[in-house]
Short mmCIF file of C-alpha atoms and ligand atoms in Angstrom, two decimals:
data_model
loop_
_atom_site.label_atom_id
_atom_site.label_comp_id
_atom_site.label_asym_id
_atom_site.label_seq_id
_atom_site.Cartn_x
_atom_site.Cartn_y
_atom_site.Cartn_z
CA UNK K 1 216.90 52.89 71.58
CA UNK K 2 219.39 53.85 69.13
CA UNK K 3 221.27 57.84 69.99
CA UNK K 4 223.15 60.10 67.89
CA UNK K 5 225.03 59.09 64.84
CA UNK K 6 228.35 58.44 65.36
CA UNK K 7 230.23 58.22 62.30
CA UNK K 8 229.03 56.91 58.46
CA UNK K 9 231.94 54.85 57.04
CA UNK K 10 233.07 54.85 53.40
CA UNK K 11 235.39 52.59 51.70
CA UNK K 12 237.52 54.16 49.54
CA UNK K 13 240.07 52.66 47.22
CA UNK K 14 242.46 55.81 47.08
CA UNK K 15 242.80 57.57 50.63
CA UNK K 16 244.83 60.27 49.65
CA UNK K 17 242.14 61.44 46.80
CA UNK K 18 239.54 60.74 49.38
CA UNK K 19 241.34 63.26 51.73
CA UNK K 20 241.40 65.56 49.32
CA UNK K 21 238.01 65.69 48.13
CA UNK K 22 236.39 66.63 51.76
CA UNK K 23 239.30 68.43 52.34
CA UNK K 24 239.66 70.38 49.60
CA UNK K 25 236.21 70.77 47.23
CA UNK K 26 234.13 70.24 50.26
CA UNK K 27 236.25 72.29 52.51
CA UNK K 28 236.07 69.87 55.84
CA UNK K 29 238.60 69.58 58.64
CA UNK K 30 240.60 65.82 58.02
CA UNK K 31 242.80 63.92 59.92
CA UNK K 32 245.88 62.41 58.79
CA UNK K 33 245.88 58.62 57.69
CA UNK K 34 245.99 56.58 60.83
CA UNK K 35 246.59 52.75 60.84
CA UNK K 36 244.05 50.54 62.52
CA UNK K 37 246.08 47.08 61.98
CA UNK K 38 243.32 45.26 64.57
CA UNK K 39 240.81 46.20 62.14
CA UNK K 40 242.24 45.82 58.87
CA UNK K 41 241.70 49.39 57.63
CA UNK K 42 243.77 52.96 57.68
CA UNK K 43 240.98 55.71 58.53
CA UNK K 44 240.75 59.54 58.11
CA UNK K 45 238.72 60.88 60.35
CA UNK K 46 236.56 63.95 58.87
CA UNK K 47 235.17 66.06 61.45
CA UNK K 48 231.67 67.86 60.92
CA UNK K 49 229.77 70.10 63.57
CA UNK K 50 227.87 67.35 64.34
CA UNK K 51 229.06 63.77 63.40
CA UNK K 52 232.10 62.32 62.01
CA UNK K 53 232.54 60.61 58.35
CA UNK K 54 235.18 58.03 57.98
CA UNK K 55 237.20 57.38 55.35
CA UNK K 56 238.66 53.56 54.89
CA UNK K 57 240.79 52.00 53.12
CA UNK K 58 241.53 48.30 53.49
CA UNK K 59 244.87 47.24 54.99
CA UNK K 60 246.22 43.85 55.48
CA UNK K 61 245.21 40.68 53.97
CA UNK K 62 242.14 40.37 55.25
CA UNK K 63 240.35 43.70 55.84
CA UNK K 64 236.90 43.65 56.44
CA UNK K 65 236.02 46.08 54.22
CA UNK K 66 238.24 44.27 50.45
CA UNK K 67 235.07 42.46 49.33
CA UNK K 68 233.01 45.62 49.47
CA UNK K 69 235.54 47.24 47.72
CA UNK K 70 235.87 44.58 45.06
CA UNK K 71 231.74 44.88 44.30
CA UNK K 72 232.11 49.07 44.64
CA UNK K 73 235.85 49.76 43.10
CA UNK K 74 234.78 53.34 43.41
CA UNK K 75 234.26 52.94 46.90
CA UNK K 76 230.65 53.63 48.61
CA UNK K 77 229.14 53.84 52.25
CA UNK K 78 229.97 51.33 53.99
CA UNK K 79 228.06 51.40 57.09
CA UNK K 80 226.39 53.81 59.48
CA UNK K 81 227.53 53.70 62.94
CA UNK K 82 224.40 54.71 65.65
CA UNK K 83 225.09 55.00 69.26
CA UNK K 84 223.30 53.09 72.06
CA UNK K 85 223.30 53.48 76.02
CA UNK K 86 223.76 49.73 76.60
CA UNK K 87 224.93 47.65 73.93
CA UNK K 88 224.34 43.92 75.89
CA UNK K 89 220.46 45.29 76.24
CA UNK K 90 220.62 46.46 72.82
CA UNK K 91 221.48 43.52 71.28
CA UNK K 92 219.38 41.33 73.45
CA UNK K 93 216.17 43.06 72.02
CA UNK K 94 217.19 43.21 68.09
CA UNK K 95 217.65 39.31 68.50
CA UNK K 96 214.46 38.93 70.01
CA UNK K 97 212.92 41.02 67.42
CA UNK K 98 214.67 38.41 64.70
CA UNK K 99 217.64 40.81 63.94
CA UNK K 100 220.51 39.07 62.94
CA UNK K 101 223.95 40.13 65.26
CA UNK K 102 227.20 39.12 62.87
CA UNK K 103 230.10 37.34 64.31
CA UNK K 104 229.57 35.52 67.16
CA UNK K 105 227.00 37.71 68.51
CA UNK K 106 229.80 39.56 71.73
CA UNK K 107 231.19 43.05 70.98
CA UNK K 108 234.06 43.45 70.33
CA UNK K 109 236.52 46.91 70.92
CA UNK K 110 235.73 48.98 68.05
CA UNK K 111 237.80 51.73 66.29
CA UNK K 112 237.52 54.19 68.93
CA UNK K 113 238.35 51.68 71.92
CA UNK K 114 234.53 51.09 72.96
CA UNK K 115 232.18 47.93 72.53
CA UNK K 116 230.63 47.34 69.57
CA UNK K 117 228.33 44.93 67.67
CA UNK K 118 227.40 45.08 64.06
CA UNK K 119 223.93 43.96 62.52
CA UNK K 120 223.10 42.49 59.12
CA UNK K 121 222.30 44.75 56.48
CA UNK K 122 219.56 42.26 54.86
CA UNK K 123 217.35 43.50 58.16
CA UNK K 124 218.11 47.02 57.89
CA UNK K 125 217.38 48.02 55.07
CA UNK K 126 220.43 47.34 53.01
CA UNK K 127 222.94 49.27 55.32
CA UNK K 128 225.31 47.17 57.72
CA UNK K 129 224.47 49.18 60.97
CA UNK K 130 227.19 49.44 63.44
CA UNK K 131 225.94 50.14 66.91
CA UNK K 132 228.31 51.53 69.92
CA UNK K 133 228.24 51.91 73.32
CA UNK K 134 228.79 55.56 74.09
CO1 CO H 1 232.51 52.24 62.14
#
């Protein structure tokens, strides 16, 4: 069901440092900062030949990523972002195979302006999946 891998996501509490560490020791192509206000984080976008890392730090009061950031104040991988064909047929079989769907279960427009859902880490393995319609 699930496709390629989109992006991983890591929170980072210092963007600029963050930039400059895959930009500069691991000698990747970054983006500059860009603001995400609907989703309560600034992103860098790092581009590899085949899949994307991004790079988040919190903005706003409530960013979805500040309590992850509080347990992991060095920052960490936040989630891993897998795409899928359908995302209404995706979901519909994870939650009949018991999979829990967080908010109130609809996708919602994700960073990059498609739908997308994201799925309790306690059923995969630790890692809050984000799936997206490609
Ligand atoms: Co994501």
């Amino acid at each position: 069901m699930i496709g390629r891998l989109n992006h991983i996501a890591i929170a980072v509490p210092d963007l600029a440092a963050a930039s400059e560490t895959y930009s500069t020791t691991l000698g990747a192509k970054v983006s500059q900062p860009i603001d995400e206000p609907d989703h309560g984080v600034t992103v860098v976008f790092v581009e590899l030949p085949n899949t994307k890392i991004e790079l988040l730090l919190p903005l706003g009061e409530d960013s979805p990523i500040a309590n992850f950031l509080e347990r992991n104040p060095g920052g960490g991988i936040h989630h891993v972002c897998y795409e899928v064909d359908d995302i209404l047929a995706a979901r519909d079989k994870l939650k009949a195979e018991g999979a829990r769907v967080l908010g109130d279960g609809e996708p919602k427009i994700g960073a990059h302006g498609k739908p997308v859902l994201f799925l309790h880490p306690k059923d995969f393995l630790g890692t809050l999946v984000e799936l997206e319609q490609a």
